[in-house]
mmCIF file of C-alpha atoms and ligand atoms in Angstrom:
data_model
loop_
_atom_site.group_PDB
_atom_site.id
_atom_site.type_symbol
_atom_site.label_atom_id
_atom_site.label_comp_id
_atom_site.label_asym_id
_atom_site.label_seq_id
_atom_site.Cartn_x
_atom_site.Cartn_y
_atom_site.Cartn_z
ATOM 1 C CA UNK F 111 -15.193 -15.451 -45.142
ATOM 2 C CA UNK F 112 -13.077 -12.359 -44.811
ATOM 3 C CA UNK F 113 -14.370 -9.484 -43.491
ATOM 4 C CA UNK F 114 -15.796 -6.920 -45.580
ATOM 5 C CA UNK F 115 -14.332 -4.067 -44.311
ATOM 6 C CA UNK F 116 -10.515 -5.717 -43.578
ATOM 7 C CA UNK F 117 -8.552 -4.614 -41.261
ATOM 8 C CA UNK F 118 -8.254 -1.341 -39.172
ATOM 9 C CA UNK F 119 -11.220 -0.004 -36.919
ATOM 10 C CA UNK F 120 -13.922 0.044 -39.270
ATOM 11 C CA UNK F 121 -17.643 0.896 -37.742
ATOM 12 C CA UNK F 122 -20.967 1.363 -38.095
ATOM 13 C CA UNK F 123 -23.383 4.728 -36.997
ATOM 14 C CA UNK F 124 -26.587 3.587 -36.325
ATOM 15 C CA UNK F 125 -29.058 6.334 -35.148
ATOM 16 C CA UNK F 126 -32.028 5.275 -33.372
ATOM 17 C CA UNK F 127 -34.578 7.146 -31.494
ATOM 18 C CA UNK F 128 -36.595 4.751 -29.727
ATOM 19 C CA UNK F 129 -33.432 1.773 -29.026
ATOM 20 C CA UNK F 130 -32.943 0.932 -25.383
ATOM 21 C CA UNK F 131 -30.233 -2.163 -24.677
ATOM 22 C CA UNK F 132 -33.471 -3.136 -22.206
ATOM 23 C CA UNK F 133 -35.730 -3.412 -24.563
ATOM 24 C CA UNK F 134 -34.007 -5.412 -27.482
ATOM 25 C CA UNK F 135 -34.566 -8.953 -28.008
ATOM 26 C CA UNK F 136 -31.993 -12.020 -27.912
ATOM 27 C CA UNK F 137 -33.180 -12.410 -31.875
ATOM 28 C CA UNK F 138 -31.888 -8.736 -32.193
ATOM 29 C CA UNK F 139 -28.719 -8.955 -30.592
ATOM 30 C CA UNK F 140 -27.298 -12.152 -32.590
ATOM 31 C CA UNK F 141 -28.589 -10.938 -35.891
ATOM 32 C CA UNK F 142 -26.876 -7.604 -34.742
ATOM 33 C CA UNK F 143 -23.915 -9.542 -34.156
ATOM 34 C CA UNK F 144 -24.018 -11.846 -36.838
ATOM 35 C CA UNK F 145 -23.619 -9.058 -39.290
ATOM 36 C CA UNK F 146 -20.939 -6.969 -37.720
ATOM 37 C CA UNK F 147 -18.992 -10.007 -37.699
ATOM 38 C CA UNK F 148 -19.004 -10.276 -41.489
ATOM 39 C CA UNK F 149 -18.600 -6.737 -41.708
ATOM 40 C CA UNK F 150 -15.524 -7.132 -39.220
ATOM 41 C CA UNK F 151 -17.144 -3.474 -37.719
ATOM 42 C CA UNK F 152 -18.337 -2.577 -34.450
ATOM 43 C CA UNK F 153 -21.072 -0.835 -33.556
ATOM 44 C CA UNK F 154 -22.059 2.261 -32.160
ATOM 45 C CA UNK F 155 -25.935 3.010 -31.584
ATOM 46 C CA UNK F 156 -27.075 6.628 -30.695
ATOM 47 C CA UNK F 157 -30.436 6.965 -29.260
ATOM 48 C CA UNK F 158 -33.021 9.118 -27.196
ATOM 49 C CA UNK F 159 -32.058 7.189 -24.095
ATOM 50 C CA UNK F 160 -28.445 6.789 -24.068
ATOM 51 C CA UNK F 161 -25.629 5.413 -26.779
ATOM 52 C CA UNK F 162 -23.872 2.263 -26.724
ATOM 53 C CA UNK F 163 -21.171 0.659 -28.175
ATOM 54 C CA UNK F 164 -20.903 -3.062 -29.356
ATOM 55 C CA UNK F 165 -18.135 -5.324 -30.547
ATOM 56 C CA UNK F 166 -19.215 -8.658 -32.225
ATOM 57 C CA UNK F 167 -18.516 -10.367 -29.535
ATOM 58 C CA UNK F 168 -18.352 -8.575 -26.182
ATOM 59 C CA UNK F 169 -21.494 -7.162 -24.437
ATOM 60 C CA UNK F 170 -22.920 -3.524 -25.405
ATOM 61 C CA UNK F 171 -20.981 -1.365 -23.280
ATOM 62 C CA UNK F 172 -23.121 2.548 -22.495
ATOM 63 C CA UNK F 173 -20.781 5.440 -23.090
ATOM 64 C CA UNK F 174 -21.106 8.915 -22.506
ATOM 65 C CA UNK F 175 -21.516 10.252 -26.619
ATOM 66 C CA UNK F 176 -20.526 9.421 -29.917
ATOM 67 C CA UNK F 177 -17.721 10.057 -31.631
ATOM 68 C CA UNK F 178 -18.322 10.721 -35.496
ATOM 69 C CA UNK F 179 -17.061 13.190 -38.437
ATOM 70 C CA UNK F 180 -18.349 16.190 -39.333
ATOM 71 C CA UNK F 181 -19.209 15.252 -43.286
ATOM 72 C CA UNK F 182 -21.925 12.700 -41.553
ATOM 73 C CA UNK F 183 -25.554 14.210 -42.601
ATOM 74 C CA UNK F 184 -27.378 12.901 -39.718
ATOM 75 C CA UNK F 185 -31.006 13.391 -40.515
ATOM 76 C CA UNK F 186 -33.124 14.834 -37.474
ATOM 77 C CA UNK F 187 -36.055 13.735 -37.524
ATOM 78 C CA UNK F 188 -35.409 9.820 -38.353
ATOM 79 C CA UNK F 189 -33.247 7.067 -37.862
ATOM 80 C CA UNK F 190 -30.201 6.237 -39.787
ATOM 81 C CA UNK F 191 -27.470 4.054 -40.345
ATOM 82 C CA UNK F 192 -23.692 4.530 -41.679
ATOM 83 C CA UNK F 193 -21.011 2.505 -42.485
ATOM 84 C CA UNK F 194 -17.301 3.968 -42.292
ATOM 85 C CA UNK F 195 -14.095 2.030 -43.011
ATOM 86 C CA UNK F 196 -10.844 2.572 -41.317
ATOM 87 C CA UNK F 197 -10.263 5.696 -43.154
ATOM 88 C CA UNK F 198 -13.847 7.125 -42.076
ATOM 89 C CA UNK F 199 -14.881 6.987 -45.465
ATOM 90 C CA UNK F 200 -18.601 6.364 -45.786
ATOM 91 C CA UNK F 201 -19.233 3.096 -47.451
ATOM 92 C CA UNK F 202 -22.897 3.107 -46.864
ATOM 93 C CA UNK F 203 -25.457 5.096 -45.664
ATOM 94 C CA UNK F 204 -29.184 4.062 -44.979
ATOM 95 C CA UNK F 205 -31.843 6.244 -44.076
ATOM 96 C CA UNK F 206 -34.450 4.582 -42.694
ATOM 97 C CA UNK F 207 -37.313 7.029 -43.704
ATOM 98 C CA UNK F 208 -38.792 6.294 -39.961
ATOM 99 C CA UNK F 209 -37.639 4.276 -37.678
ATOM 100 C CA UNK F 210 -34.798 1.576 -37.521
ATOM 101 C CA UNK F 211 -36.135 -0.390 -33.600
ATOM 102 C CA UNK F 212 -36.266 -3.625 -34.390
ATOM 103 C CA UNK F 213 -34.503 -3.670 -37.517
ATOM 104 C CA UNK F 214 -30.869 -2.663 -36.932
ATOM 105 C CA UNK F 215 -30.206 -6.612 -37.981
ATOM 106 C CA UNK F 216 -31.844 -5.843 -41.603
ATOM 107 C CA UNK F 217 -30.492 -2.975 -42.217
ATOM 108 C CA UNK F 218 -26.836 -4.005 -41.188
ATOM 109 C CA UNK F 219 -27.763 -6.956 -43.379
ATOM 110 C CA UNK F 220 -28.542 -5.055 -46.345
ATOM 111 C CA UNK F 221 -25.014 -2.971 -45.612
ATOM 112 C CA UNK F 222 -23.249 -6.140 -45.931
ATOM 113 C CA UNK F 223 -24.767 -6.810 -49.032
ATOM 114 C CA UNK F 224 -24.578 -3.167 -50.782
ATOM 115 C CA UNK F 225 -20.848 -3.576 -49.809
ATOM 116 C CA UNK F 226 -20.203 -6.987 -50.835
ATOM 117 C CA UNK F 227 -21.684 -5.340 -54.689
ATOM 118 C CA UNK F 228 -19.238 -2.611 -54.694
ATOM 119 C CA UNK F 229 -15.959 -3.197 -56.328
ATOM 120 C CA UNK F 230 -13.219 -3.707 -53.609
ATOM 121 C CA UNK F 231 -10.073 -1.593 -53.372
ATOM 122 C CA UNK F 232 -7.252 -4.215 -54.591
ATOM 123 C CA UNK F 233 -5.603 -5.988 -51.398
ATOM 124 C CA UNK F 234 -3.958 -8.260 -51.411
ATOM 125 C CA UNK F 235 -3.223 -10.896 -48.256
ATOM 126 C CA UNK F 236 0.311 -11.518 -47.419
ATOM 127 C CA UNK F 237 0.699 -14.730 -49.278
ATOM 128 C CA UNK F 238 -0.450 -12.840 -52.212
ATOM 129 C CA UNK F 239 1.928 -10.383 -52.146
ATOM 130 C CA UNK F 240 4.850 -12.827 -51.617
ATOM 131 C CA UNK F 241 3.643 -14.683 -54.594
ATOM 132 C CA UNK F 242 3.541 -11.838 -56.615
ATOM 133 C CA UNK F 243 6.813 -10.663 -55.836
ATOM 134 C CA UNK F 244 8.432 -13.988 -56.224
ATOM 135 C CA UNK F 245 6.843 -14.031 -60.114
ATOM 136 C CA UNK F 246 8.085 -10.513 -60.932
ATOM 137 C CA UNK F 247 11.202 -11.233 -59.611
ATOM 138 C CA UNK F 248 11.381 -14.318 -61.619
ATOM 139 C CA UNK F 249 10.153 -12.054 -64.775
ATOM 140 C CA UNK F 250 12.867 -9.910 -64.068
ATOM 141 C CA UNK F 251 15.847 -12.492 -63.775
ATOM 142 C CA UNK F 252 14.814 -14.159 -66.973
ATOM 143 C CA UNK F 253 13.004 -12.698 -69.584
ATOM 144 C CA UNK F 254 15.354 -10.432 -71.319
ATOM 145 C CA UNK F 255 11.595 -7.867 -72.216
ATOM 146 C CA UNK F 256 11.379 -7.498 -68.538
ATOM 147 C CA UNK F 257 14.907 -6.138 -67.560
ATOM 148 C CA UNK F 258 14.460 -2.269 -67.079
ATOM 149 C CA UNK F 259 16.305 -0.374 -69.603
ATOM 150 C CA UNK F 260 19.892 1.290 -68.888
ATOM 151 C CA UNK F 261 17.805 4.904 -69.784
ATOM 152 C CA UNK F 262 15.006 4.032 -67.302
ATOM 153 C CA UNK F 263 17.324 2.744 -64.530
ATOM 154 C CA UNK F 264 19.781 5.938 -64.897
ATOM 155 C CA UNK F 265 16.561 7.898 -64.410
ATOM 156 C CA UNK F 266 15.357 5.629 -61.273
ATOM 157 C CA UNK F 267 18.506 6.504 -59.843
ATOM 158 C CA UNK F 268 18.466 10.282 -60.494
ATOM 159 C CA UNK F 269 14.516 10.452 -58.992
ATOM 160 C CA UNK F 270 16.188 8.730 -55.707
ATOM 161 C CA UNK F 271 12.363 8.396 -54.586
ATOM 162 C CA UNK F 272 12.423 7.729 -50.886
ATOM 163 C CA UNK F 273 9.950 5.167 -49.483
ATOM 164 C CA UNK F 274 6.492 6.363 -48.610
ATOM 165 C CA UNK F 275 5.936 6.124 -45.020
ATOM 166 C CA UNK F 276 4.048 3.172 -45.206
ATOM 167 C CA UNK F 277 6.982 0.990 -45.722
ATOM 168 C CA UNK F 278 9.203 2.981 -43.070
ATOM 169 C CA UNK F 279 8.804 1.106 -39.788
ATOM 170 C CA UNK F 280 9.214 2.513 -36.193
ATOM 171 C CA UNK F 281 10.336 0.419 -33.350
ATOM 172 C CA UNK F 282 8.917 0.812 -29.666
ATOM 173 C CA UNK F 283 9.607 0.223 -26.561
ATOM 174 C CA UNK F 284 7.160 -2.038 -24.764
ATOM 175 C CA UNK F 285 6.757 -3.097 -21.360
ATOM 176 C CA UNK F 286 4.693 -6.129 -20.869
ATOM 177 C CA UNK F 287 3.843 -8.638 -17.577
ATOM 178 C CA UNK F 288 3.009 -11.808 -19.236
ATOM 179 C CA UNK F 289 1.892 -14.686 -16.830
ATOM 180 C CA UNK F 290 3.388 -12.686 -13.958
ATOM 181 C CA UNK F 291 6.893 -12.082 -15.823
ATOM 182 C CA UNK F 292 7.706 -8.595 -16.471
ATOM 183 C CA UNK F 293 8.657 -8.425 -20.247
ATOM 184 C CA UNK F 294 10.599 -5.471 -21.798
ATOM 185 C CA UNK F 295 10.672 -5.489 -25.665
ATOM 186 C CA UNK F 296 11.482 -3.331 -28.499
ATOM 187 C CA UNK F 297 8.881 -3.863 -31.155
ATOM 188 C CA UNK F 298 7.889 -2.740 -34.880
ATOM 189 C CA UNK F 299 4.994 -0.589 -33.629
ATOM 190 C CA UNK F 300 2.888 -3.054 -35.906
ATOM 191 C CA UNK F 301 3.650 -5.960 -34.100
ATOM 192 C CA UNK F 302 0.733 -7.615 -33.199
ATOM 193 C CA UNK F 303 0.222 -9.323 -29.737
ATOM 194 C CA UNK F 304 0.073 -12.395 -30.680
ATOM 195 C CA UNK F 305 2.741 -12.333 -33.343
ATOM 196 C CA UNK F 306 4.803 -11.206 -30.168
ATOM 197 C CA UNK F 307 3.379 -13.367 -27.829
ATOM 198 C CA UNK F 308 4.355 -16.673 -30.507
ATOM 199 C CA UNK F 309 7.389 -15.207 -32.275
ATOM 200 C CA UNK F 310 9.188 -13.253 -29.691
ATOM 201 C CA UNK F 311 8.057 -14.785 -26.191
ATOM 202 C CA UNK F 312 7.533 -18.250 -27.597
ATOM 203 C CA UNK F 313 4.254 -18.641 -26.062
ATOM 204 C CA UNK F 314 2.855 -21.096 -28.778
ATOM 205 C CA UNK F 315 0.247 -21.658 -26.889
ATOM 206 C CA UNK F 316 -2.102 -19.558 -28.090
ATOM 207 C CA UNK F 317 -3.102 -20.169 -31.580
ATOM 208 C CA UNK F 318 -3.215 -18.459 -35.083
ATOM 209 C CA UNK F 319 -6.535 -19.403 -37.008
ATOM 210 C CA UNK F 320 -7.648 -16.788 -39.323
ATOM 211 C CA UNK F 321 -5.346 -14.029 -37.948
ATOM 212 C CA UNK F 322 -8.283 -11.851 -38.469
ATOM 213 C CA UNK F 323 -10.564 -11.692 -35.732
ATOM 214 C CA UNK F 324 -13.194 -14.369 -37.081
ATOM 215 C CA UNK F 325 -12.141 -17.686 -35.107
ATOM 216 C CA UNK F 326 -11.085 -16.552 -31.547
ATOM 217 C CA UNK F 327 -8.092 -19.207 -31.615
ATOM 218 C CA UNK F 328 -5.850 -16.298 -30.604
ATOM 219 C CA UNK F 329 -8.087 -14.796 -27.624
ATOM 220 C CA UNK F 330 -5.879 -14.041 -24.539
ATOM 221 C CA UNK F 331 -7.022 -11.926 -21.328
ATOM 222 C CA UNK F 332 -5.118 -8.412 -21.559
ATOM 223 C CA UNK F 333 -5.865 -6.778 -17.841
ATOM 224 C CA UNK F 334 -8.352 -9.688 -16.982
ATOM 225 C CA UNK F 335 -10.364 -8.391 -20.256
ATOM 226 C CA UNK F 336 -10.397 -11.129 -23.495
ATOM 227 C CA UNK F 337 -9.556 -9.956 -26.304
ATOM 228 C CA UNK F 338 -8.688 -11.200 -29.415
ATOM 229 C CA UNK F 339 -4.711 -11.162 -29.894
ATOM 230 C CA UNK F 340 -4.552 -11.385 -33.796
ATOM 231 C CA UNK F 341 -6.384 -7.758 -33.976
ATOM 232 C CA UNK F 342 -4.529 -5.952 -30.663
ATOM 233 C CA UNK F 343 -0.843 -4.460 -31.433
ATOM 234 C CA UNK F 344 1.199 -5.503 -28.816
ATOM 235 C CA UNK F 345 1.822 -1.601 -28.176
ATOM 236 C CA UNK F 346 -1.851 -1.157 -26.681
ATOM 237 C CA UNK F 347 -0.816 -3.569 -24.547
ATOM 238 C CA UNK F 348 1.921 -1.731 -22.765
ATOM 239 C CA UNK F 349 2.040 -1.921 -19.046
ATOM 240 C CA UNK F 350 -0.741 -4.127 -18.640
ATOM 241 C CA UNK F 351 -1.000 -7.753 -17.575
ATOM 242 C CA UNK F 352 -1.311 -10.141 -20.531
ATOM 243 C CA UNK F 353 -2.271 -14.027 -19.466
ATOM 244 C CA UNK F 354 -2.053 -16.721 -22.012
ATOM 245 C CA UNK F 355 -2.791 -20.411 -21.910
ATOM 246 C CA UNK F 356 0.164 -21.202 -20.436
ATOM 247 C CA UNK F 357 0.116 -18.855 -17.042
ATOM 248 C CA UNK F 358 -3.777 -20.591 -16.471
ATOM 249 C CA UNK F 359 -2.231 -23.349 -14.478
ATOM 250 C CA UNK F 360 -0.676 -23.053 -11.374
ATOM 251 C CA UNK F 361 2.610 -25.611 -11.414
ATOM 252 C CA UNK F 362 1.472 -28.808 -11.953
ATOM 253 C CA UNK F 363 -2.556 -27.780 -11.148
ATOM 254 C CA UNK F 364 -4.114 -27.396 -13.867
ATOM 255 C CA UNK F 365 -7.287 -24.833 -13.841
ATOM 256 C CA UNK F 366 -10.717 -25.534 -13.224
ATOM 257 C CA UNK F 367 -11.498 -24.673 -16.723
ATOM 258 C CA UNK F 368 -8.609 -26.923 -18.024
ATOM 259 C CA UNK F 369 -9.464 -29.809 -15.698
ATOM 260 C CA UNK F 370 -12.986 -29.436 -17.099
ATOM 261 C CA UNK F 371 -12.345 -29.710 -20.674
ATOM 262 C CA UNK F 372 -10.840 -32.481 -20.309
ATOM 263 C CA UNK F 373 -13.462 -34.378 -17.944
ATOM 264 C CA UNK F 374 -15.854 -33.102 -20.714
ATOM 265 C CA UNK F 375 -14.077 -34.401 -23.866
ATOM 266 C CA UNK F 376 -14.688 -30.845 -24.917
ATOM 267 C CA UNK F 377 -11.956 -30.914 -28.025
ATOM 268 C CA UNK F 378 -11.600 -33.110 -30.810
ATOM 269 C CA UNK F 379 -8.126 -31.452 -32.884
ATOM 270 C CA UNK F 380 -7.511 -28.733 -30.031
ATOM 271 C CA UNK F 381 -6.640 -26.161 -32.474
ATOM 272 C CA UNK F 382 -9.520 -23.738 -30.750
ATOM 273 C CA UNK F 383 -9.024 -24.974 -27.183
ATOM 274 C CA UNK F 384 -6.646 -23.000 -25.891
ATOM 275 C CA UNK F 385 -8.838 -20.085 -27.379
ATOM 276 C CA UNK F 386 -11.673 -21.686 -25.923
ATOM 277 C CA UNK F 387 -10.405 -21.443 -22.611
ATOM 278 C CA UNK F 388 -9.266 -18.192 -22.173
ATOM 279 C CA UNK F 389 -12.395 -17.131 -23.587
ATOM 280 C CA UNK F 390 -14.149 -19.568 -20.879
ATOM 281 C CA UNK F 391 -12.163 -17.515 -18.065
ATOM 282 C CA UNK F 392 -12.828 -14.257 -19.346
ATOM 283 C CA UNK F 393 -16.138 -14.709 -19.290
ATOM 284 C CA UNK F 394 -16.961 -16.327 -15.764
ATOM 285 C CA UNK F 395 -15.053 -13.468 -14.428
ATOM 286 C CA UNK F 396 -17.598 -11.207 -16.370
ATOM 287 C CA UNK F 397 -20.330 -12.887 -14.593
ATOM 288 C CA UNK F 398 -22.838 -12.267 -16.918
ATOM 289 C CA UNK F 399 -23.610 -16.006 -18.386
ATOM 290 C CA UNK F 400 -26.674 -17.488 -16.113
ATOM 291 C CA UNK F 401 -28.266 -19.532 -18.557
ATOM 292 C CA UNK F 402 -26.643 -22.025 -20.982
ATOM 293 C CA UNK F 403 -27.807 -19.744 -23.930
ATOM 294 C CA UNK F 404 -26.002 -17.108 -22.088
ATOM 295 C CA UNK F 405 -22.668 -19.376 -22.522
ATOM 296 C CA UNK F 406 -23.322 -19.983 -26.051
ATOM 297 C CA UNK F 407 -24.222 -16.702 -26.735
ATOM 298 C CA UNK F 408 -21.047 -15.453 -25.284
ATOM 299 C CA UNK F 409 -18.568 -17.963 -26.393
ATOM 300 C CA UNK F 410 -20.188 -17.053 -30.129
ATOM 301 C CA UNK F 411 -16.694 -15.999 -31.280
ATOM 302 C CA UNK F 412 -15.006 -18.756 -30.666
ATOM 303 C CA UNK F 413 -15.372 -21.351 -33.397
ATOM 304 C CA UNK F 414 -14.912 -25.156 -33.570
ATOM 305 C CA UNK F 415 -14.479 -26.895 -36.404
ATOM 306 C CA UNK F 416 -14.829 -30.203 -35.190
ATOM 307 C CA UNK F 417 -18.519 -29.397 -33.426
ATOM 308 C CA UNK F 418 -17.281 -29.804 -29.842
ATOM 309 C CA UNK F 419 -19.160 -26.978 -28.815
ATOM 310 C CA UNK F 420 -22.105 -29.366 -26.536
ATOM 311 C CA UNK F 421 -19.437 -30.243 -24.809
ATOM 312 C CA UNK F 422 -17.528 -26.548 -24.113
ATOM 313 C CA UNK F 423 -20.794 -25.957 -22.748
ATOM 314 C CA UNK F 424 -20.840 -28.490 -20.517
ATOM 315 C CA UNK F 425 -17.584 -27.607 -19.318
ATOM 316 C CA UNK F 426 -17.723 -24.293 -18.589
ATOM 317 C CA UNK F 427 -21.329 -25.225 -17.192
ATOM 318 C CA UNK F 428 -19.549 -27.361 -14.666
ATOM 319 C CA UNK F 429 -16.837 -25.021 -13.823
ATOM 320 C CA UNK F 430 -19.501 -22.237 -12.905
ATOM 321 C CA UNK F 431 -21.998 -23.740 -11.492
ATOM 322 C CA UNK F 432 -19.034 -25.421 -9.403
ATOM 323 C CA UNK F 433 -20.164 -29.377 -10.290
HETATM 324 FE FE1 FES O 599 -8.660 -15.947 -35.583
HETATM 325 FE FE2 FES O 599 -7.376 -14.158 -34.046
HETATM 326 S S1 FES O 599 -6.551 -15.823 -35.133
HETATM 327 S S2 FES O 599 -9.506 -14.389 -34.318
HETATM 328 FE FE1 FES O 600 -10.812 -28.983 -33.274
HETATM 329 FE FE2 FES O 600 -12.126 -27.159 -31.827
HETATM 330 S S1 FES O 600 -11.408 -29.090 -31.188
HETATM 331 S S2 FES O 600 -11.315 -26.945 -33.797
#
């Protein structure tokens, strides 16, 4: 399912008096995360005690304040929620009349919902717009009601409208040190990393599933850090170390992780696995999974579609617990 909000840095407000990252429950957390993943959002929570910030699937991180626009009516004296899109355009607000502990995961739900209602701007995905350029363009070429008139195209040409800056492109210069190689690359500035990871490095390792943050086929570790490739433009990326599948090994050693996947049987198709494994490494260098819920919990955005997920978990068990 597409995310509701598409693309860009969409994000939710939440303010909550009485919220404390110590005192919220596992429940909490994955319904929390659940529902910014189908918003496609992340999530910023102000309260009494502190404010954090969340992405779907990376741990709350605490940061000093929040960051929001001045048209936000934040009520004093109880909790409330917003939802912006890219543009930080309110899509929906909630006031919570009282208090919002306990359920952030309801009322992010109900967001969802109220959005999902709305009318959507028209998008359209990349293979709609080819199609729909190839059909006009077909129009045009034969049906003689189509063709623009000599009048209209004299006055096209007079107008001489210049493109809006949306379809102008600017190229960068990016410097990038993927699996220890120093790589120096001019770029559209809308490149994304692992559009320039596949299509300019050849690094076909790492995979494209949804190309929109849902799957985690794409995830690579930018400065040690996983992230997910399909959503990070290969500018943000510039001067820092960038490891893919393919740099995990070392010659013909294959890594822990790697060696344990296979021991486990822990892929059917192996569309996900490379995914799968960087996420794996990125997260025992986090240090943060104890438990097996922990793993599972933490690996959450990185589907499967053939199920092999009791076995990822074994894997990675083995690899951290050193068995
Ligand atoms: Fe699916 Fe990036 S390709 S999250
Ligand atoms: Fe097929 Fe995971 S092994 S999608």
């Amino acid at each position: 399912m597409p995310a509701l909000l598409g693309y860009g840095s969409p994000r939710v407000l939440a303010f909550v008096r009485a919220w404390s990252i110590d005192h919220a429950d596992r429940a909490e957390l994955r319904a929390i995360r659940a529902e910014l993943r189908g918003l496609g959002a992340s999530l910023t929570i102000v309260s009494d005690g502190g404010t954090w910030s969340f992405r779907p699937d990376d741990d709350a991180e605490r940061t000093t304040a929040a960051v929001y626009p001045d048209h936000l009516e934040v009520p004093r004296d109880r909790d409330a929620l917003f939802v912006l899109d890219a543009d930080d355009h309110v899509r929906f607000s909630y006031d919570a009349g009282g208090s919002l502990a306990g359920t952030l995961g309801e009322a992010l739900a109900a967001a969802g919902a109220a959005i999902a209602a709305k009318p959507r701007p028209t998008m359209y995905t990349r293979r709609e717009w080819t199609l729909t350029c190839l059909v006009a363009g077909f129009a045009l070429a034969v049906f003689p009601g189509c063709k623009p008139r000599a009048r209209s195209r004299a006055r096209a040409k007079e107008a001489h409208v210049p493109p809006p800056p949306s379809m102008t492109t600017t190229e960068l210069d990016v410097n990038l040190r993927v699996n220890g190689e120093p790589r120096a690359l001019r770029l559209d500035a809308r490149a994304s990393l692992l559009d320039t990871l596949r299509e300019r490095l050849g690094l076909t390792g790492t995979k494209k599933g949804c190309d929109m943050g849902q799957c985690g086929a794409c995830t690579v570790l930018v400065g040690g850090r996983r992230v997910l490739s399909c959503l990070t433009l290969a500018a943000l990326a510039d001067g820092q170390d960038v490891t893919t599948i393919e740099g995990l090994a070392r010659g013909d050693q294959l890594h822990p992780l790697q060696q344990a996947f296979v021991a486990h049987d822990a892929l059917q198709c192996g569309y996900c696995t490379p995914g799968q494994i960087m996420s794996a490494a990125g997260l025992l260098a986090e240090g943060h999974a104890t438990t097996d819920d922990d793993l599972r919990e933490q690996m959450s955005g990185n589907l499967c579609r053939c199920g092999a997920y009791p076995n990822i978990v074994a894997a990675i068990r083995s690899v951290k617990g050193g068995a």
